[in-house]
Coordinates of C-alpha atoms and ligand atoms in Angstrom, one line a residue:
M1 CA -67.6 15.5 -12.2
T2 CA -70.6 15.9 -14.4
G3 CA -70.8 12.4 -15.8
V4 CA -71.7 13.8 -19.3
P5 CA -70.9 11.2 -22.0
V6 CA -67.8 12.2 -23.9
S7 CA -66.1 10.6 -26.9
I8 CA -62.4 11.4 -27.4
T9 CA -60.9 10.8 -30.8
R10 CA -57.4 11.0 -32.1
R11 CA -56.6 10.7 -35.8
G12 CA -60.2 9.7 -36.4
E13 CA -60.0 6.8 -33.9
T14 CA -62.2 6.7 -30.8
I15 CA -59.8 6.2 -27.9
A16 CA -62.1 6.8 -24.9
Q17 CA -65.8 7.0 -24.5
D18 CA -68.2 7.9 -21.8
V19 CA -65.3 7.8 -19.4
A20 CA -66.2 10.3 -16.7
G21 CA -66.0 9.2 -13.1
G22 CA -63.8 7.1 -10.8
A23 CA -60.0 7.1 -10.3
L24 CA -57.5 7.4 -13.1
V25 CA -56.6 3.7 -13.6
D26 CA -54.7 2.5 -16.6
R27 CA -54.9 -0.9 -18.4
F28 CA -52.4 -2.4 -16.0
G29 CA -54.2 -1.4 -12.8
R30 CA -51.9 1.5 -11.9
V31 CA -53.9 4.3 -10.1
H32 CA -52.7 7.8 -11.0
R33 CA -52.2 10.1 -8.1
D34 CA -49.4 12.5 -9.1
L35 CA -49.7 15.2 -11.8
R36 CA -46.5 17.0 -12.8
I37 CA -47.4 20.5 -14.1
S38 CA -44.8 22.2 -16.2
L39 CA -45.2 25.9 -16.0
T40 CA -42.7 27.0 -18.7
D41 CA -40.0 25.6 -20.9
R42 CA -37.8 28.6 -20.2
C43 CA -34.9 28.4 -17.8
S44 CA -32.1 30.5 -16.1
L45 CA -29.6 27.6 -16.6
R46 CA -28.6 25.5 -19.6
C47 CA -27.8 22.1 -18.0
T48 CA -26.0 20.0 -20.7
Y49 CA -28.2 16.9 -20.0
C50 CA -31.4 18.9 -20.5
M51 CA -31.0 21.9 -22.9
P52 CA -28.8 22.9 -25.8
E53 CA -26.5 25.9 -25.2
Q54 CA -28.1 27.8 -28.0
G55 CA -30.8 27.5 -30.6
N56 CA -33.4 25.9 -28.4
E57 CA -36.9 26.0 -30.0
W58 CA -39.1 27.6 -27.4
L59 CA -42.8 26.8 -27.1
A60 CA -45.0 29.4 -28.7
R61 CA -46.0 32.0 -26.1
S62 CA -49.6 31.9 -27.3
S63 CA -49.8 28.1 -26.5
I64 CA -48.6 28.5 -22.9
L65 CA -51.5 27.7 -20.5
T66 CA -52.8 30.6 -18.4
V67 CA -53.3 30.3 -14.7
D68 CA -57.0 29.8 -15.2
E69 CA -56.4 27.0 -17.7
I70 CA -53.9 25.3 -15.4
V71 CA -56.3 25.5 -12.4
R72 CA -59.1 24.2 -14.5
V73 CA -57.2 21.1 -15.6
A74 CA -55.8 20.6 -12.1
S75 CA -59.3 20.8 -10.5
V76 CA -60.6 18.1 -12.9
A77 CA -57.6 16.0 -12.2
A78 CA -58.1 16.3 -8.4
A79 CA -61.7 15.3 -8.8
A80 CA -60.4 12.2 -10.6
G81 CA -58.2 11.3 -7.7
I82 CA -54.9 13.2 -8.3
T83 CA -53.6 14.0 -4.8
T84 CA -50.2 15.6 -5.6
F85 CA -49.3 18.4 -8.0
R86 CA -45.6 19.0 -8.6
L87 CA -44.7 22.3 -10.3
T88 CA -41.8 22.0 -12.6
G89 CA -40.5 23.2 -16.0
G90 CA -38.1 24.5 -17.3
E91 CA -37.7 26.7 -14.3
P92 CA -41.0 27.1 -12.6
L93 CA -39.9 30.2 -10.6
L94 CA -39.5 32.1 -13.9
R95 CA -43.3 32.3 -14.2
T96 CA -44.1 35.8 -13.1
D97 CA -47.4 34.6 -11.8
I98 CA -45.9 31.7 -9.8
V99 CA -47.3 32.9 -6.4
D100 CA -50.8 33.1 -7.9
V101 CA -50.5 29.7 -9.5
T102 CA -49.2 28.2 -6.2
R103 CA -52.0 29.8 -4.2
R104 CA -54.8 28.7 -6.5
L105 CA -53.5 25.1 -6.9
A106 CA -52.9 24.7 -3.2
A107 CA -56.5 25.7 -2.6
I108 CA -57.9 22.7 -4.7
V109 CA -59.4 19.9 -2.7
G110 CA -60.1 16.3 -3.7
P111 CA -63.5 14.6 -3.7
D112 CA -63.1 13.7 -0.1
G113 CA -62.5 17.3 0.8
A114 CA -58.8 16.8 1.6
P115 CA -56.5 19.4 0.1
V116 CA -54.0 18.4 -2.6
E117 CA -50.3 18.4 -1.8
L118 CA -48.3 21.0 -3.7
A119 CA -44.6 20.4 -4.4
M120 CA -42.1 22.0 -6.7
T121 CA -38.9 21.0 -8.4
T122 CA -36.6 24.0 -9.0
N123 CA -33.0 25.0 -9.6
G124 CA -33.4 27.2 -6.5
I125 CA -32.0 30.4 -8.0
K126 CA -35.1 32.6 -7.2
L127 CA -36.0 30.9 -3.9
P128 CA -34.4 33.5 -1.6
A129 CA -36.7 36.1 -3.1
L130 CA -39.9 34.1 -3.4
L131 CA -39.9 31.4 -0.7
P132 CA -41.8 33.3 2.0
E133 CA -44.6 34.2 -0.4
L134 CA -44.7 30.6 -1.8
I135 CA -45.0 29.1 1.6
D136 CA -47.7 31.5 2.5
A137 CA -49.5 30.5 -0.8
G138 CA -49.4 26.9 0.2
L139 CA -46.2 25.3 -1.2
A140 CA -45.6 22.2 0.9
R141 CA -42.4 20.5 -0.4
L142 CA -39.4 21.4 -2.5
N143 CA -36.8 19.5 -4.6
I144 CA -33.8 21.5 -5.5
S145 CA -31.4 20.4 -8.2
I146 CA -27.6 20.7 -7.5
D147 CA -25.1 18.5 -9.4
T148 CA -21.9 19.9 -8.1
L149 CA -20.5 22.1 -5.3
R150 CA -17.6 23.4 -7.4
R151 CA -18.0 26.7 -9.0
D152 CA -16.0 25.9 -12.2
R153 CA -17.8 22.6 -12.7
F154 CA -21.2 24.2 -12.1
A155 CA -20.5 26.9 -14.6
A156 CA -19.4 24.3 -17.2
L157 CA -22.3 22.0 -16.5
T158 CA -25.1 24.6 -16.5
R159 CA -23.3 27.1 -18.8
R160 CA -24.1 29.8 -16.2
D161 CA -22.0 30.9 -13.3
R162 CA -24.8 30.7 -10.7
L163 CA -23.6 28.3 -8.1
D164 CA -23.7 30.9 -5.3
D165 CA -27.4 31.7 -6.2
V166 CA -28.3 28.0 -6.0
L167 CA -26.6 27.6 -2.7
A168 CA -28.4 30.6 -1.3
G169 CA -31.7 29.0 -2.5
I170 CA -30.9 25.7 -0.7
R171 CA -30.0 27.7 2.5
A172 CA -33.3 29.6 2.2
A173 CA -35.3 26.3 1.9
A174 CA -33.4 24.7 4.7
D175 CA -34.0 27.7 7.0
A176 CA -37.7 27.9 6.0
G177 CA -38.2 24.5 7.5
L178 CA -40.0 22.7 4.6
R179 CA -39.3 19.0 5.1
P180 CA -38.5 16.6 3.7
L181 CA -36.2 18.8 1.6
K182 CA -34.8 16.9 -1.3
L183 CA -31.7 17.7 -3.4
N184 CA -31.5 16.2 -6.8
A185 CA -28.2 15.4 -8.5
V186 CA -27.7 13.8 -11.9
A187 CA -24.6 11.6 -11.6
M188 CA -22.3 12.0 -14.6
R189 CA -19.0 10.3 -15.5
D190 CA -15.9 12.5 -15.3
V191 CA -18.2 15.4 -14.4
N192 CA -19.3 14.9 -10.8
D193 CA -18.9 11.2 -10.1
D194 CA -16.0 12.0 -7.8
E195 CA -18.3 14.3 -5.7
L196 CA -21.1 11.9 -4.7
I197 CA -20.0 11.6 -1.1
E198 CA -19.4 15.3 -0.8
L199 CA -22.9 16.0 -2.1
V200 CA -24.5 13.6 0.4
E201 CA -22.5 15.3 3.2
F202 CA -23.7 18.7 2.0
A203 CA -27.3 17.5 2.1
M204 CA -26.9 16.1 5.6
E205 CA -25.5 19.5 6.8
H206 CA -28.7 21.1 5.5
D207 CA -31.0 18.4 6.9
A208 CA -31.9 17.4 3.3
Q209 CA -32.1 14.1 1.4
L210 CA -29.7 13.7 -1.5
R211 CA -31.2 11.8 -4.5
F212 CA -29.0 10.8 -7.3
I213 CA -30.6 10.4 -10.7
E214 CA -29.3 8.2 -13.5
Q215 CA -28.9 10.4 -16.6
M216 CA -31.7 9.7 -19.0
P217 CA -31.9 10.2 -22.8
L218 CA -33.9 13.4 -22.6
D219 CA -31.5 16.1 -23.6
A220 CA -32.6 18.4 -26.4
G221 CA -29.2 17.9 -28.1
H222 CA -29.7 14.0 -28.1
T223 CA -26.2 13.5 -26.8
W224 CA -27.0 10.8 -24.2
D225 CA -24.6 7.9 -24.2
R226 CA -25.5 4.7 -22.4
E227 CA -21.8 3.7 -22.1
R228 CA -21.0 6.8 -20.3
M229 CA -23.9 7.1 -17.9
V230 CA -23.2 6.4 -14.2
T231 CA -25.3 3.4 -13.1
R232 CA -27.2 2.9 -9.8
D233 CA -24.8 0.1 -8.9
E234 CA -21.8 2.3 -9.5
M235 CA -23.3 5.0 -7.3
L236 CA -24.0 2.5 -4.5
A237 CA -20.5 1.1 -4.7
T238 CA -19.0 4.6 -4.3
L239 CA -21.4 5.5 -1.4
S240 CA -20.6 2.2 0.3
T241 CA -16.9 3.2 0.7
R242 CA -18.1 5.9 3.2
W243 CA -21.3 4.6 4.8
S244 CA -23.0 1.3 5.5
L245 CA -26.2 1.4 3.4
T246 CA -29.4 -0.3 4.5
P247 CA -32.4 -0.4 2.2
V248 CA -35.5 1.5 3.4
P249 CA -38.6 -0.6 2.7
A250 CA -42.0 0.6 1.5
R251 CA -41.0 2.6 -1.5
G252 CA -44.6 2.6 -2.9
G253 CA -44.9 4.6 -6.1
A254 CA -41.8 6.8 -5.3
P255 CA -39.2 6.9 -8.0
A256 CA -36.3 6.9 -5.6
E257 CA -35.0 3.8 -3.8
R258 CA -33.6 4.8 -0.5
W259 CA -31.0 3.6 1.9
T260 CA -30.2 4.7 5.5
L261 CA -26.6 5.9 6.0
D262 CA -24.9 4.1 8.9
G263 CA -28.3 3.1 10.3
G264 CA -29.9 6.5 9.9
P265 CA -31.6 8.9 10.5
H266 CA -30.0 10.3 7.3
T267 CA -30.9 8.6 4.0
V268 CA -29.7 8.7 0.4
G269 CA -31.9 8.0 -2.7
V270 CA -31.2 6.7 -6.2
I271 CA -33.6 7.2 -9.1
A272 CA -32.5 4.5 -11.5
S273 CA -34.9 5.0 -14.4
V274 CA -32.4 3.4 -16.9
T275 CA -30.9 0.4 -15.1
A276 CA -33.7 -0.4 -12.6
P277 CA -37.0 1.1 -14.1
F278 CA -39.9 1.4 -11.7
C279 CA -42.6 1.7 -14.3
G280 CA -44.7 -1.1 -12.7
A281 CA -45.5 1.3 -9.8
C282 CA -45.7 4.5 -11.7
D283 CA -48.6 6.8 -10.6
R284 CA -47.5 9.9 -12.5
M285 CA -48.8 11.9 -15.5
R286 CA -47.6 15.2 -16.9
L287 CA -49.1 18.4 -18.2
T288 CA -46.7 20.4 -20.4
A289 CA -46.7 24.2 -20.3
D290 CA -48.4 24.1 -23.7
G291 CA -51.3 22.0 -22.7
Q292 CA -50.2 18.5 -23.7
L293 CA -50.9 15.6 -21.4
R294 CA -48.2 12.9 -21.3
N295 CA -48.4 9.5 -19.6
C296 CA -44.7 9.0 -19.4
L297 CA -41.5 11.0 -19.6
F298 CA -40.5 8.9 -22.6
S299 CA -43.8 8.8 -24.4
T300 CA -43.9 9.9 -28.0
T301 CA -47.7 10.4 -27.8
E302 CA -49.3 13.5 -26.3
Y303 CA -53.0 14.3 -25.6
D304 CA -53.8 17.8 -26.6
L305 CA -56.0 19.8 -24.1
L306 CA -55.8 23.1 -26.0
P307 CA -58.8 22.4 -28.3
V308 CA -61.0 21.5 -25.3
L309 CA -59.7 24.5 -23.3
R310 CA -59.8 27.1 -26.0
D311 CA -62.0 25.9 -28.9
G312 CA -64.8 24.2 -27.1
E313 CA -64.0 20.8 -28.6
H314 CA -66.2 18.0 -27.1
G315 CA -68.3 20.8 -25.6
G316 CA -65.3 22.3 -23.8
T317 CA -66.7 21.0 -20.5
D318 CA -65.0 19.6 -17.5
A319 CA -66.2 16.2 -18.6
A320 CA -64.3 16.7 -21.8
I321 CA -61.1 17.5 -19.9
D322 CA -61.7 14.5 -17.8
G323 CA -62.1 12.4 -21.0
V324 CA -58.7 13.6 -22.2
L325 CA -57.1 12.7 -18.8
R326 CA -58.6 9.2 -19.1
A327 CA -57.6 8.7 -22.7
C328 CA -54.0 9.7 -21.7
V329 CA -54.0 7.2 -18.8
L330 CA -55.6 4.4 -21.0
G331 CA -52.9 4.9 -23.6
K332 CA -50.1 4.3 -21.1
L333 CA -47.7 1.5 -21.9
P334 CA -46.5 -1.0 -19.3
G335 CA -43.1 0.6 -19.3
H336 CA -40.7 2.8 -21.1
A337 CA -38.5 1.3 -23.7
I338 CA -35.1 2.9 -23.0
N339 CA -33.5 -0.5 -22.9
D340 CA -35.0 -1.7 -26.3
P341 CA -33.0 -1.2 -29.5
S342 CA -36.1 0.3 -31.0
F343 CA -36.2 3.1 -28.4
L344 CA -37.0 6.5 -29.8
Q345 CA -36.1 9.6 -27.8
P346 CA -39.1 12.0 -27.4
A347 CA -38.9 15.0 -29.6
R348 CA -39.1 17.4 -26.7
G349 CA -36.2 18.0 -24.4
M350 CA -36.6 17.5 -20.6
N351 CA -37.1 21.3 -20.1
A352 CA -40.2 21.2 -22.4
I353 CA -41.6 18.0 -20.9
G354 CA -41.3 18.9 -17.3
G355 CA -39.0 16.8 -15.1
Ligands
LIG1 N1 -35.4 23.5 -13.5 C1 -35.9 22.7 -12.4 C2 -34.7 21.9 -11.9 O1 -33.7 21.8 -12.5 O2 -34.9 21.3 -10.8 C3 -37.0 21.8 -12.7 C4 -37.0 21.2 -14.1 S1 -35.8 20.0 -14.3 C5 -36.1 19.4 -16.0 C6 -36.3 18.7 -13.2 C7 -35.2 17.6 -12.9 O3 -34.9 16.9 -14.1 C8 -33.9 18.1 -12.4 O4 -33.6 17.5 -11.2 C9 -32.9 17.7 -13.4 O5 -31.7 17.4 -12.9 C10 -33.6 16.5 -14.0 N2 -33.1 16.2 -15.4 C11 -33.1 17.0 -16.5 N3 -32.7 16.4 -17.5 C12 -32.3 15.1 -17.1 C13 -31.8 14.0 -17.8 N4 -31.5 14.0 -19.1 N5 -31.6 12.8 -17.0 C14 -31.9 12.8 -15.7 N6 -32.5 13.9 -15.1 C15 -32.6 15.0 -15.8
LIG2 FE1 -33.0 24.3 -16.4 FE2 -33.7 22.3 -14.7 FE3 -33.1 21.8 -17.3 FE4 -31.2 22.6 -15.7 S1 -32.4 20.7 -15.5 S2 -31.6 23.4 -17.7 S3 -32.2 24.0 -14.3 S4 -34.8 23.0 -16.6

């Protein structure tokens, strides 16, 4: 990092100054290590909890970051202590330059010379075609989303009849040996809440870890209903009818709480963002496909990198990028406010934020 003094302003107010250098620590002492990089808002599925069936407002193509721009931001972030990049979207495998992005991001090293870890969250559909190249390019870990094993349900939930393609993607990942392999499932009442045990068994058969996610108010259609969401406690009650669950200690900054099943070695995870938020240990920030930095999934404020990257704002230097990263971290609130009556859902749907 250059250490050049930088002043970052938003709406005329100076929000960060001369901030280059050191780890990305927020006002509450949380050190940021994990950058989620959304590569696109486009997707091959239309999951009801994420995207509308039709009429989605796509990000302008001209605003989508190029590989060079992504690598530039990621390199500055790594210099400031980010150690993990997670590629997401939308569907990250729809980027035609995905292998190039992967190779260039995996080659980034931190200030201590250690390589970053490169992970991806995907719907899995294009994995059979792309996985060998992605692994060769340096992809280290995969999360694949699968909410149901029943074809009719999958078609209704994702509005696309692609279950067989997702299953082939999971098989490809399991066979390729990337571990830990994680499978994500959003638990939904009267949709898949009778399938929780089956999903865990399916994951065990593939030597993968199932992680159930509480549904969050992030769908572009704004249809989330607290009364209907399946809670962590309900999930655990269901799983306890089949296995004896023992908490796994040392969760660190991980979003999932984990339990061993019948003493292990298999585990199940629950990401309870709504009923048991883990904001106090959050070490994540997000870069959207159109160059906005976000300090929380639920944030309504974004920190725009495009003027620095494209228009030379604040000198257009790496120090200026670093300044925006720090402004974003300094603006982070202690927690999300989903449970406050005043909660406002972000304008972007999950596909445009990056899950
Ligand atoms: N398309 C990829 C996929 O589905 O894995 C990556 C992007 S997707 C937005 C990332 C994760 O967010 C997925 O596991 C998905 O299930 C989850 N997700 C999307 N909308 C959600 C919501 N409203 N509540 C909880 N999880 C959600
Ligand atoms: Fe696409 Fe992932 Fe959103 Fe489903 S959850 S619509 S697969 S981005």
